[in-house]
PDB file of C-alpha atoms in Angstrom:
ATOM      1  CA  MET A   1     -21.520-129.165  69.643  1.00  0.00           C
ATOM      2  CA  ALA A   2     -22.848-127.441  66.498  1.00  0.00           C
ATOM      3  CA  VAL A   3     -22.717-130.921  64.426  1.00  0.00           C
ATOM      4  CA  LYS A   4     -24.750-132.843  67.560  1.00  0.00           C
ATOM      5  CA  ILE A   5     -27.171-130.032  67.379  1.00  0.00           C
ATOM      6  CA  SER A   6     -27.804-130.054  63.601  1.00  0.00           C
ATOM      7  CA  ARG A   7     -27.855-134.236  63.480  1.00  0.00           C
ATOM      8  CA  ALA A   8     -30.460-134.131  66.214  1.00  0.00           C
ATOM      9  CA  LYS A   9     -32.619-131.555  64.163  1.00  0.00           C
ATOM     10  CA  LYS A  10     -32.179-133.878  61.205  1.00  0.00           C
ATOM     11  CA  ASN A  11     -33.006-137.017  63.237  1.00  0.00           C
ATOM     12  CA  SER A  12     -36.539-134.949  64.561  1.00  0.00           C
ATOM     13  CA  ILE A  13     -37.131-133.829  60.784  1.00  0.00           C
ATOM     14  CA  LYS A  14     -36.871-137.344  59.645  1.00  0.00           C
ATOM     15  CA  LYS A  15     -38.986-138.715  62.636  1.00  0.00           C
ATOM     16  CA  ASN A  16     -41.979-135.904  62.037  1.00  0.00           C
ATOM     17  CA  LYS A  17     -41.722-137.035  58.260  1.00  0.00           C
ATOM     18  CA  ILE A  18     -42.268-141.024  59.468  1.00  0.00           C
ATOM     19  CA  ARG A  19     -44.946-140.003  61.691  1.00  0.00           C
ATOM     20  CA  ASP A  20     -46.849-137.495  59.281  1.00  0.00           C
ATOM     21  CA  MET A  21     -46.559-140.961  56.472  1.00  0.00           C
ATOM     22  CA  ILE A  22     -47.955-143.111  59.246  1.00  0.00           C
ATOM     23  CA  ASP A  23     -51.041-140.803  60.037  1.00  0.00           C
ATOM     24  CA  GLY A  24     -51.868-140.349  56.574  1.00  0.00           C
ATOM     25  CA  TRP A  25     -52.228-144.258  55.865  1.00  0.00           C
ATOM     26  CA  LEU A  26     -54.171-144.327  58.986  1.00  0.00           C
ATOM     27  CA  PHE A  27     -56.371-141.594  57.855  1.00  0.00           C
ATOM     28  CA  VAL A  28     -56.715-143.497  54.483  1.00  0.00           C
ATOM     29  CA  LEU A  29     -56.666-147.247  55.531  1.00  0.00           C
ATOM     30  CA  PRO A  30     -60.613-147.537  56.210  1.00  0.00           C
ATOM     31  CA  PHE A  31     -61.121-146.327  52.489  1.00  0.00           C
ATOM     32  CA  VAL A  32     -58.502-148.488  51.116  1.00  0.00           C
ATOM     33  CA  GLY A  33     -59.756-151.229  53.137  1.00  0.00           C
ATOM     34  CA  LEU A  34     -63.116-150.988  52.158  1.00  0.00           C
ATOM     35  CA  ALA A  35     -62.367-150.658  48.262  1.00  0.00           C
ATOM     36  CA  LEU A  36     -60.106-153.783  48.432  1.00  0.00           C
ATOM     37  CA  ILE A  37     -63.264-155.959  49.986  1.00  0.00           C
ATOM     38  CA  PHE A  38     -66.236-153.927  48.171  1.00  0.00           C
ATOM     39  CA  PHE A  39     -64.675-152.845  45.336  1.00  0.00           C
ATOM     40  CA  VAL A  40     -61.221-154.006  43.880  1.00  0.00           C
ATOM     41  CA  GLY A  41     -62.008-157.941  45.305  1.00  0.00           C
ATOM     42  CA  PRO A  42     -65.187-158.474  43.636  1.00  0.00           C
ATOM     43  CA  LEU A  43     -64.221-156.966  40.373  1.00  0.00           C
ATOM     44  CA  LEU A  44     -60.888-159.364  40.165  1.00  0.00           C
ATOM     45  CA  VAL A  45     -63.239-162.304  40.913  1.00  0.00           C
ATOM     46  CA  ALA A  46     -65.880-161.000  38.487  1.00  0.00           C
ATOM     47  CA  PHE A  47     -63.361-160.876  35.769  1.00  0.00           C
ATOM     48  CA  MET A  48     -62.247-164.650  36.670  1.00  0.00           C
ATOM     49  CA  LEU A  49     -65.690-165.880  36.631  1.00  0.00           C
ATOM     50  CA  SER A  50     -66.089-164.243  33.124  1.00  0.00           C
ATOM     51  CA  PHE A  51     -63.929-166.942  31.841  1.00  0.00           C
ATOM     52  CA  LYS A  52     -65.336-169.633  33.665  1.00  0.00           C
ATOM     53  CA  GLU A  53     -68.734-171.386  33.463  1.00  0.00           C
ATOM     54  CA  TYR A  54     -69.924-171.370  36.929  1.00  0.00           C
ATOM     55  CA  SER A  55     -73.492-171.558  38.308  1.00  0.00           C
ATOM     56  CA  PHE A  56     -74.653-171.054  41.990  1.00  0.00           C
ATOM     57  CA  LEU A  57     -76.430-174.191  41.368  1.00  0.00           C
ATOM     58  CA  ASP A  58     -73.176-176.104  40.825  1.00  0.00           C
ATOM     59  CA  SER A  59     -71.497-178.569  43.584  1.00  0.00           C
ATOM     60  CA  VAL A  60     -68.145-176.975  42.747  1.00  0.00           C
ATOM     61  CA  THR A  61     -66.674-173.376  44.089  1.00  0.00           C
ATOM     62  CA  MET A  62     -66.134-170.634  41.518  1.00  0.00           C
ATOM     63  CA  TRP A  63     -62.545-171.518  42.284  1.00  0.00           C
ATOM     64  CA  GLN A  64     -62.915-175.234  41.005  1.00  0.00           C
ATOM     65  CA  ALA A  65     -65.478-174.171  38.261  1.00  0.00           C
ATOM     66  CA  LYS A  66     -64.263-175.022  34.464  1.00  0.00           C
ATOM     67  CA  TRP A  67     -62.190-172.438  32.674  1.00  0.00           C
ATOM     68  CA  VAL A  68     -63.825-171.735  28.890  1.00  0.00           C
ATOM     69  CA  GLY A  69     -61.716-169.243  27.845  1.00  0.00           C
ATOM     70  CA  PHE A  70     -63.148-166.449  25.886  1.00  0.00           C
ATOM     71  CA  ASN A  71     -66.268-168.688  24.875  1.00  0.00           C
ATOM     72  CA  ASN A  72     -68.785-166.515  27.347  1.00  0.00           C
ATOM     73  CA  TYR A  73     -67.680-163.196  25.628  1.00  0.00           C
ATOM     74  CA  ILE A  74     -68.210-165.322  22.140  1.00  0.00           C
ATOM     75  CA  ASN A  75     -71.431-166.680  23.000  1.00  0.00           C
ATOM     76  CA  ALA A  76     -72.314-163.259  23.928  1.00  0.00           C
ATOM     77  CA  PHE A  77     -71.928-161.729  20.703  1.00  0.00           C
ATOM     78  CA  LYS A  78     -74.044-165.231  19.144  1.00  0.00           C
ATOM     79  CA  ASP A  79     -76.878-164.266  21.585  1.00  0.00           C
ATOM     80  CA  PRO A  80     -80.139-162.959  19.884  1.00  0.00           C
ATOM     81  CA  THR A  81     -81.112-161.494  23.145  1.00  0.00           C
ATOM     82  CA  PHE A  82     -78.067-159.710  24.196  1.00  0.00           C
ATOM     83  CA  LYS A  83     -77.655-158.265  20.837  1.00  0.00           C
ATOM     84  CA  LYS A  84     -81.330-157.109  21.143  1.00  0.00           C
ATOM     85  CA  ALA A  85     -80.632-155.893  24.651  1.00  0.00           C
ATOM     86  CA  LEU A  86     -77.540-153.968  23.098  1.00  0.00           C
ATOM     87  CA  ILE A  87     -79.665-152.476  20.428  1.00  0.00           C
ATOM     88  CA  ASN A  88     -82.460-151.465  22.713  1.00  0.00           C
ATOM     89  CA  THR A  89     -79.873-149.715  25.041  1.00  0.00           C
ATOM     90  CA  THR A  90     -77.939-148.031  22.552  1.00  0.00           C
ATOM     91  CA  ILE A  91     -81.367-146.828  21.012  1.00  0.00           C
ATOM     92  CA  TYR A  92     -82.712-145.675  24.458  1.00  0.00           C
ATOM     93  CA  SER A  93     -79.184-143.631  25.475  1.00  0.00           C
ATOM     94  CA  ILE A  94     -79.154-142.136  21.701  1.00  0.00           C
ATOM     95  CA  GLY A  95     -82.982-140.722  22.614  1.00  0.00           C
ATOM     96  CA  VAL A  96     -82.530-140.172  25.983  1.00  0.00           C
ATOM     97  CA  VAL A  97     -79.102-138.324  26.443  1.00  0.00           C
ATOM     98  CA  PRO A  98     -79.264-135.292  24.267  1.00  0.00           C
ATOM     99  CA  VAL A  99     -83.092-134.689  25.196  1.00  0.00           C
ATOM    100  CA  GLN A 100     -82.336-134.647  28.731  1.00  0.00           C
ATOM    101  CA  LEU A 101     -79.254-132.248  28.468  1.00  0.00           C
ATOM    102  CA  VAL A 102     -80.955-129.918  26.110  1.00  0.00           C
ATOM    103  CA  ILE A 103     -83.890-129.768  28.527  1.00  0.00           C
ATOM    104  CA  ALA A 104     -81.745-129.320  31.654  1.00  0.00           C
ATOM    105  CA  LEU A 105     -79.675-126.916  30.083  1.00  0.00           C
ATOM    106  CA  ALA A 106     -82.889-124.625  28.961  1.00  0.00           C
ATOM    107  CA  LEU A 107     -84.353-125.122  32.493  1.00  0.00           C
ATOM    108  CA  ALA A 108     -81.222-123.771  34.017  1.00  0.00           C
ATOM    109  CA  ILE A 109     -81.003-120.820  31.872  1.00  0.00           C
ATOM    110  CA  VAL A 110     -84.529-120.328  32.944  1.00  0.00           C
ATOM    111  CA  VAL A 111     -83.819-120.585  36.565  1.00  0.00           C
ATOM    112  CA  ASP A 112     -80.890-118.881  36.780  1.00  0.00           C
ATOM    113  CA  SER A 113     -82.028-115.720  35.002  1.00  0.00           C
ATOM    114  CA  ASN A 114     -83.927-112.894  37.060  1.00  0.00           C
ATOM    115  CA  ILE A 115     -87.543-114.448  36.786  1.00  0.00           C
ATOM    116  CA  LYS A 116     -89.726-114.608  39.908  1.00  0.00           C
ATOM    117  CA  GLY A 117     -90.216-117.749  41.604  1.00  0.00           C
ATOM    118  CA  LYS A 118     -87.161-119.058  40.457  1.00  0.00           C
ATOM    119  CA  THR A 119     -86.391-120.707  44.173  1.00  0.00           C
ATOM    120  CA  PHE A 120     -89.576-122.688  43.447  1.00  0.00           C
ATOM    121  CA  PHE A 121     -89.070-123.432  39.904  1.00  0.00           C
ATOM    122  CA  ARG A 122     -85.654-124.987  40.864  1.00  0.00           C
ATOM    123  CA  THR A 123     -86.788-127.351  43.700  1.00  0.00           C
ATOM    124  CA  ALA A 124     -89.917-128.149  41.710  1.00  0.00           C
ATOM    125  CA  TYR A 125     -87.531-129.174  38.731  1.00  0.00           C
ATOM    126  CA  TYR A 126     -85.359-131.126  40.951  1.00  0.00           C
ATOM    127  CA  ILE A 127     -88.208-133.054  42.891  1.00  0.00           C
ATOM    128  CA  PRO A 128     -88.124-135.764  40.233  1.00  0.00           C
ATOM    129  CA  THR A 129     -84.580-136.634  40.581  1.00  0.00           C
ATOM    130  CA  ILE A 130     -85.021-137.205  44.523  1.00  0.00           C
ATOM    131  CA  THR A 131     -87.989-139.584  43.803  1.00  0.00           C
ATOM    132  CA  SER A 132     -87.432-143.218  44.369  1.00  0.00           C
ATOM    133  CA  THR A 133     -87.267-144.736  40.691  1.00  0.00           C
ATOM    134  CA  VAL A 134     -89.443-147.452  41.338  1.00  0.00           C
ATOM    135  CA  ALA A 135     -92.265-144.771  43.026  1.00  0.00           C
ATOM    136  CA  VAL A 136     -91.513-142.676  39.590  1.00  0.00           C
ATOM    137  CA  ALA A 137     -92.340-146.225  37.094  1.00  0.00           C
ATOM    138  CA  VAL A 138     -95.302-146.697  39.072  1.00  0.00           C
ATOM    139  CA  MET A 139     -96.664-143.518  38.575  1.00  0.00           C
ATOM    140  CA  PHE A 140     -95.808-143.797  34.879  1.00  0.00           C
ATOM    141  CA  LEU A 141     -97.665-147.068  34.658  1.00  0.00           C
ATOM    142  CA  PHE A 142    -100.998-145.268  35.911  1.00  0.00           C
ATOM    143  CA  ILE A 143    -100.099-142.810  33.608  1.00  0.00           C
ATOM    144  CA  PHE A 144     -99.329-145.039  30.524  1.00  0.00           C
ATOM    145  CA  LYS A 145    -102.057-147.729  31.191  1.00  0.00           C
ATOM    146  CA  THR A 146    -104.915-148.532  28.663  1.00  0.00           C
ATOM    147  CA  ASP A 147    -107.308-145.884  30.378  1.00  0.00           C
ATOM    148  CA  GLY A 148    -104.581-143.773  31.942  1.00  0.00           C
ATOM    149  CA  LEU A 149    -104.203-140.324  31.993  1.00  0.00           C
ATOM    150  CA  LEU A 150    -102.490-139.996  28.812  1.00  0.00           C
ATOM    151  CA  ASN A 151    -105.187-141.935  26.775  1.00  0.00           C
ATOM    152  CA  LYS A 152    -107.588-139.986  28.568  1.00  0.00           C
ATOM    153  CA  ILE A 153    -106.473-137.223  26.836  1.00  0.00           C
ATOM    154  CA  LEU A 154    -105.881-138.802  23.480  1.00  0.00           C
ATOM    155  CA  VAL A 155    -109.150-139.482  23.627  1.00  0.00           C
ATOM    156  CA  PHE A 156    -110.614-135.909  24.718  1.00  0.00           C
ATOM    157  CA  PHE A 157    -108.540-134.555  21.802  1.00  0.00           C
ATOM    158  CA  GLY A 158    -110.196-137.311  19.476  1.00  0.00           C
ATOM    159  CA  LEU A 159    -106.942-139.389  18.944  1.00  0.00           C
ATOM    160  CA  GLN A 160    -106.655-143.043  19.376  1.00  0.00           C
ATOM    161  CA  PRO A 161    -105.713-144.510  22.538  1.00  0.00           C
ATOM    162  CA  TYR A 162    -102.483-146.670  22.695  1.00  0.00           C
ATOM    163  CA  ASN A 163    -101.563-149.783  24.735  1.00  0.00           C
ATOM    164  CA  TRP A 164     -97.911-147.887  25.551  1.00  0.00           C
ATOM    165  CA  PHE A 165     -96.317-150.595  27.600  1.00  0.00           C
ATOM    166  CA  ASN A 166     -97.556-153.566  25.941  1.00  0.00           C
ATOM    167  CA  SER A 167     -96.830-152.690  22.181  1.00  0.00           C
ATOM    168  CA  ILE A 168     -93.242-153.521  21.022  1.00  0.00           C
ATOM    169  CA  HIS A 169     -92.937-150.122  19.411  1.00  0.00           C
ATOM    170  CA  LEU A 170     -94.087-147.679  22.225  1.00  0.00           C
ATOM    171  CA  ALA A 171     -92.661-149.536  25.793  1.00  0.00           C
ATOM    172  CA  LEU A 172     -89.413-148.279  25.134  1.00  0.00           C
ATOM    173  CA  PRO A 173     -89.781-144.858  24.182  1.00  0.00           C
ATOM    174  CA  SER A 174     -92.341-144.877  27.337  1.00  0.00           C
ATOM    175  CA  ILE A 175     -89.337-145.476  29.221  1.00  0.00           C
ATOM    176  CA  MET A 176     -87.490-142.970  27.281  1.00  0.00           C
ATOM    177  CA  ILE A 177     -89.764-140.242  28.689  1.00  0.00           C
ATOM    178  CA  MET A 178     -89.991-141.354  31.987  1.00  0.00           C
ATOM    179  CA  ALA A 179     -86.277-141.488  32.260  1.00  0.00           C
ATOM    180  CA  VAL A 180     -85.846-137.931  30.633  1.00  0.00           C
ATOM    181  CA  TRP A 181     -88.714-136.732  33.234  1.00  0.00           C
ATOM    182  CA  SER A 182     -87.063-138.116  36.259  1.00  0.00           C
ATOM    183  CA  SER A 183     -83.308-137.148  35.511  1.00  0.00           C
ATOM    184  CA  VAL A 184     -83.475-133.870  33.908  1.00  0.00           C
ATOM    185  CA  GLY A 185     -83.418-131.768  37.812  1.00  0.00           C
ATOM    186  CA  LEU A 186     -80.123-133.506  38.529  1.00  0.00           C
ATOM    187  CA  TYR A 187     -78.343-132.087  35.281  1.00  0.00           C
ATOM    188  CA  MET A 188     -80.222-128.943  35.741  1.00  0.00           C
ATOM    189  CA  VAL A 189     -78.740-128.470  38.906  1.00  0.00           C
ATOM    190  CA  ILE A 190     -75.051-129.263  37.244  1.00  0.00           C
ATOM    191  CA  PHE A 191     -75.734-126.792  34.812  1.00  0.00           C
ATOM    192  CA  LEU A 192     -76.903-123.925  36.857  1.00  0.00           C
ATOM    193  CA  ALA A 193     -73.702-124.086  38.873  1.00  0.00           C
ATOM    194  CA  GLY A 194     -72.071-123.605  35.711  1.00  0.00           C
ATOM    195  CA  LEU A 195     -73.603-121.127  34.669  1.00  0.00           C
ATOM    196  CA  GLN A 196     -73.071-119.125  37.893  1.00  0.00           C
ATOM    197  CA  ASP A 197     -69.260-119.800  37.621  1.00  0.00           C
ATOM    198  CA  ILE A 198     -69.174-117.685  33.813  1.00  0.00           C
ATOM    199  CA  PRO A 199     -67.905-114.151  34.731  1.00  0.00           C
ATOM    200  CA  THR A 200     -70.686-111.359  34.328  1.00  0.00           C
ATOM    201  CA  SER A 201     -67.670-109.487  32.891  1.00  0.00           C
ATOM    202  CA  LEU A 202     -67.963-111.326  29.522  1.00  0.00           C
ATOM    203  CA  TYR A 203     -71.748-110.816  29.020  1.00  0.00           C
ATOM    204  CA  GLU A 204     -71.183-106.964  29.880  1.00  0.00           C
ATOM    205  CA  ALA A 205     -68.405-106.921  27.555  1.00  0.00           C
ATOM    206  CA  ALA A 206     -70.353-108.701  24.970  1.00  0.00           C
ATOM    207  CA  SER A 207     -73.457-106.557  25.413  1.00  0.00           C
ATOM    208  CA  ILE A 208     -71.054-103.357  24.890  1.00  0.00           C
ATOM    209  CA  ASP A 209     -70.118-104.840  21.523  1.00  0.00           C
ATOM    210  CA  GLY A 210     -74.102-105.397  20.612  1.00  0.00           C
ATOM    211  CA  ALA A 211     -74.387-108.934  21.025  1.00  0.00           C
ATOM    212  CA  SER A 212     -77.939-110.250  21.472  1.00  0.00           C
ATOM    213  CA  LYS A 213     -78.967-112.586  23.985  1.00  0.00           C
ATOM    214  CA  TRP A 214     -78.663-115.818  21.231  1.00  0.00           C
ATOM    215  CA  GLN A 215     -75.544-114.366  20.399  1.00  0.00           C
ATOM    216  CA  LYS A 216     -74.435-114.198  24.037  1.00  0.00           C
ATOM    217  CA  LEU A 217     -75.713-117.992  24.391  1.00  0.00           C
ATOM    218  CA  ILE A 218     -73.616-119.306  21.197  1.00  0.00           C
ATOM    219  CA  HIS A 219     -70.644-117.156  21.581  1.00  0.00           C
ATOM    220  CA  VAL A 220     -70.505-117.046  25.797  1.00  0.00           C
ATOM    221  CA  THR A 221     -72.443-119.460  27.258  1.00  0.00           C
ATOM    222  CA  LEU A 222     -71.825-122.775  25.842  1.00  0.00           C
ATOM    223  CA  PRO A 223     -67.808-122.159  25.149  1.00  0.00           C
ATOM    224  CA  MET A 224     -68.135-121.621  28.910  1.00  0.00           C
ATOM    225  CA  LEU A 225     -70.091-124.412  29.844  1.00  0.00           C
ATOM    226  CA  LYS A 226     -68.111-127.104  27.887  1.00  0.00           C
ATOM    227  CA  PRO A 227     -66.635-128.559  31.154  1.00  0.00           C
ATOM    228  CA  THR A 228     -69.673-129.240  32.480  1.00  0.00           C
ATOM    229  CA  ILE A 229     -71.519-130.341  29.326  1.00  0.00           C
ATOM    230  CA  PHE A 230     -68.576-133.011  28.965  1.00  0.00           C
ATOM    231  CA  PHE A 231     -69.466-133.698  32.382  1.00  0.00           C
ATOM    232  CA  ASN A 232     -73.034-134.171  32.022  1.00  0.00           C
ATOM    233  CA  LEU A 233     -72.629-136.100  28.763  1.00  0.00           C
ATOM    234  CA  VAL A 234     -70.207-138.499  30.233  1.00  0.00           C
ATOM    235  CA  VAL A 235     -72.624-139.121  33.463  1.00  0.00           C
ATOM    236  CA  SER A 236     -75.884-139.257  31.471  1.00  0.00           C
ATOM    237  CA  LEU A 237     -74.394-142.282  28.609  1.00  0.00           C
ATOM    238  CA  ILE A 238     -72.963-144.022  31.574  1.00  0.00           C
ATOM    239  CA  GLY A 239     -76.317-143.909  33.364  1.00  0.00           C
ATOM    240  CA  THR A 240     -78.065-144.831  30.348  1.00  0.00           C
ATOM    241  CA  PHE A 241     -76.000-147.681  29.360  1.00  0.00           C
ATOM    242  CA  GLN A 242     -76.853-148.771  32.804  1.00  0.00           C
ATOM    243  CA  VAL A 243     -80.640-148.538  32.936  1.00  0.00           C
ATOM    244  CA  PHE A 244     -82.192-151.228  34.620  1.00  0.00           C
ATOM    245  CA  ASP A 245     -84.679-150.083  37.406  1.00  0.00           C
ATOM    246  CA  GLN A 246     -87.395-148.511  34.848  1.00  0.00           C
ATOM    247  CA  ALA A 247     -87.134-151.467  32.373  1.00  0.00           C
ATOM    248  CA  TYR A 248     -87.567-153.866  35.512  1.00  0.00           C
ATOM    249  CA  VAL A 249     -90.509-152.517  36.783  1.00  0.00           C
ATOM    250  CA  VAL A 250     -92.505-151.720  33.559  1.00  0.00           C
ATOM    251  CA  SER A 251     -91.547-154.992  32.188  1.00  0.00           C
ATOM    252  CA  LYS A 252     -91.864-157.132  35.659  1.00  0.00           C
ATOM    253  CA  GLY A 253     -88.216-158.071  34.916  1.00  0.00           C
ATOM    254  CA  ASN A 254     -88.696-160.200  31.457  1.00  0.00           C
ATOM    255  CA  GLY A 255     -87.943-157.447  29.299  1.00  0.00           C
ATOM    256  CA  GLY A 256     -91.100-157.694  27.420  1.00  0.00           C
ATOM    257  CA  PRO A 257     -93.346-157.502  25.406  1.00  0.00           C
ATOM    258  CA  LEU A 258     -91.027-159.621  22.928  1.00  0.00           C
ATOM    259  CA  ASP A 259     -87.945-158.323  24.643  1.00  0.00           C
ATOM    260  CA  SER A 260     -88.385-154.630  23.242  1.00  0.00           C
ATOM    261  CA  THR A 261     -87.521-153.346  26.774  1.00  0.00           C
ATOM    262  CA  MET A 262     -84.692-155.785  27.429  1.00  0.00           C
ATOM    263  CA  THR A 263     -81.551-153.477  28.391  1.00  0.00           C
ATOM    264  CA  VAL A 264     -77.939-155.177  28.668  1.00  0.00           C
ATOM    265  CA  VAL A 265     -77.963-154.554  32.529  1.00  0.00           C
ATOM    266  CA  LEU A 266     -81.585-156.279  32.822  1.00  0.00           C
ATOM    267  CA  TYR A 267     -80.248-158.967  30.665  1.00  0.00           C
ATOM    268  CA  LEU A 268     -77.036-159.342  32.873  1.00  0.00           C
ATOM    269  CA  TYR A 269     -79.814-159.432  35.897  1.00  0.00           C
ATOM    270  CA  ARG A 270     -81.607-162.156  34.439  1.00  0.00           C
ATOM    271  CA  THR A 271     -78.743-164.153  32.994  1.00  0.00           C
ATOM    272  CA  GLY A 272     -77.103-163.917  36.450  1.00  0.00           C
ATOM    273  CA  PHE A 273     -79.371-163.904  39.210  1.00  0.00           C
ATOM    274  CA  ARG A 274     -82.455-165.781  37.501  1.00  0.00           C
ATOM    275  CA  GLU A 275     -80.448-168.620  35.366  1.00  0.00           C
ATOM    276  CA  PHE A 276     -77.736-168.316  37.556  1.00  0.00           C
ATOM    277  CA  LYS A 277     -75.009-168.478  34.982  1.00  0.00           C
ATOM    278  CA  MET A 278     -72.578-166.266  36.759  1.00  0.00           C
ATOM    279  CA  GLY A 279     -69.577-166.874  34.043  1.00  0.00           C
ATOM    280  CA  TYR A 280     -71.745-165.297  31.149  1.00  0.00           C
ATOM    281  CA  ALA A 281     -73.732-162.757  33.197  1.00  0.00           C
ATOM    282  CA  SER A 282     -69.980-161.209  34.197  1.00  0.00           C
ATOM    283  CA  ALA A 283     -68.628-161.764  30.733  1.00  0.00           C
ATOM    284  CA  ILE A 284     -71.488-159.644  29.720  1.00  0.00           C
ATOM    285  CA  ALA A 285     -70.480-157.126  32.622  1.00  0.00           C
ATOM    286  CA  PHE A 286     -67.039-156.587  31.104  1.00  0.00           C
ATOM    287  CA  ILE A 287     -68.621-156.034  27.534  1.00  0.00           C
ATOM    288  CA  LEU A 288     -70.926-153.464  28.866  1.00  0.00           C
ATOM    289  CA  PHE A 289     -67.797-151.907  30.889  1.00  0.00           C
ATOM    290  CA  VAL A 290     -65.678-151.705  27.800  1.00  0.00           C
ATOM    291  CA  ILE A 291     -68.194-150.301  25.648  1.00  0.00           C
ATOM    292  CA  ILE A 292     -68.834-147.580  28.232  1.00  0.00           C
ATOM    293  CA  PHE A 293     -65.006-146.812  28.580  1.00  0.00           C
ATOM    294  CA  VAL A 294     -64.784-146.394  25.050  1.00  0.00           C
ATOM    295  CA  LEU A 295     -67.402-144.298  24.322  1.00  0.00           C
ATOM    296  CA  THR A 296     -65.746-141.862  27.409  1.00  0.00           C
ATOM    297  CA  LEU A 297     -62.597-141.670  25.700  1.00  0.00           C
ATOM    298  CA  ILE A 298     -64.327-141.076  22.107  1.00  0.00           C
ATOM    299  CA  GLN A 299     -66.132-137.855  23.960  1.00  0.00           C
ATOM    300  CA  LYS A 300     -63.012-137.141  25.823  1.00  0.00           C
ATOM    301  CA  LYS A 301     -61.250-136.978  22.340  1.00  0.00           C
ATOM    302  CA  LEU A 302     -63.776-135.003  20.442  1.00  0.00           C
ATOM    303  CA  PHE A 303     -64.151-132.226  23.846  1.00  0.00           C
ATOM    304  CA  GLY A 304     -60.250-132.033  23.560  1.00  0.00           C
ATOM    305  CA  GLU A 305     -59.876-131.243  19.923  1.00  0.00           C
ATOM    306  CA  GLU A 306     -62.484-128.720  20.334  1.00  0.00           C
ATOM    307  CA  ASN A 307     -60.770-127.105  23.129  1.00  0.00           C
ATOM    308  CA  ARG A 308     -57.454-126.753  21.279  1.00  0.00           C
ATOM    309  CA  MET A 309     -59.204-124.949  18.517  1.00  0.00           C
TER     310      MET A 309
END
């Protein structure tokens, strides 16, 4: 009798485990299905296309398109416009990432202090982040145009006005200023969350040891914020290497003047959806993916080594 009860109990436990497993798969099934349809599937198709010569205007399907091996990847590195776009994107990232992170950290420290009206400042700094990028770009078009606000201020102080978006030397820096202004609020909020996770006991101990505010920042705040800094750095770098909308609006989609605002994603868009070279555009997309992936690994390695120190 005892053996039968034990066997029945084991069967019941086994059935419950199977039922839990089925319930679990049913819960994740919608996500898995959507991920396969809208992410994994297109990713595999794009990877396949990067080895083919295919256009939407061809009379053959993408499955029947001609295989060209690594030619699309080789041609990309021989393409002067792609190299120019890669250089522009790198300059854009080098200019935007450190500036926006330093400003975001400074703003986060300020609004985390006991200043009056800090709730207002938190909201005010975050508003540009939730504003449409196109709206921000149009607003900066009015600020930077020949008879815009910025040139009027320069003239007021006796300085020479500039044609910001039509200058090959000033167009990209103008977009960088726009990007810093519009995205700094997002990183400020993330830094603010990191600051509020730092135990106050560390600051109290530093105060007892006679540490100044600067010493607390260097020896307490920044080391404790290292995971947050790493997260912001990775997200910011990925975002800057994927810059598209500001460059598209400012240059009207052509990357001008003289490709000075041509970015990798803008060139990818132009190649794929204006020239319909889908195979070549897919190869550019995977080159960009590899660049971002390698840069992320390098950052992880650097931050990991610092953590072990």
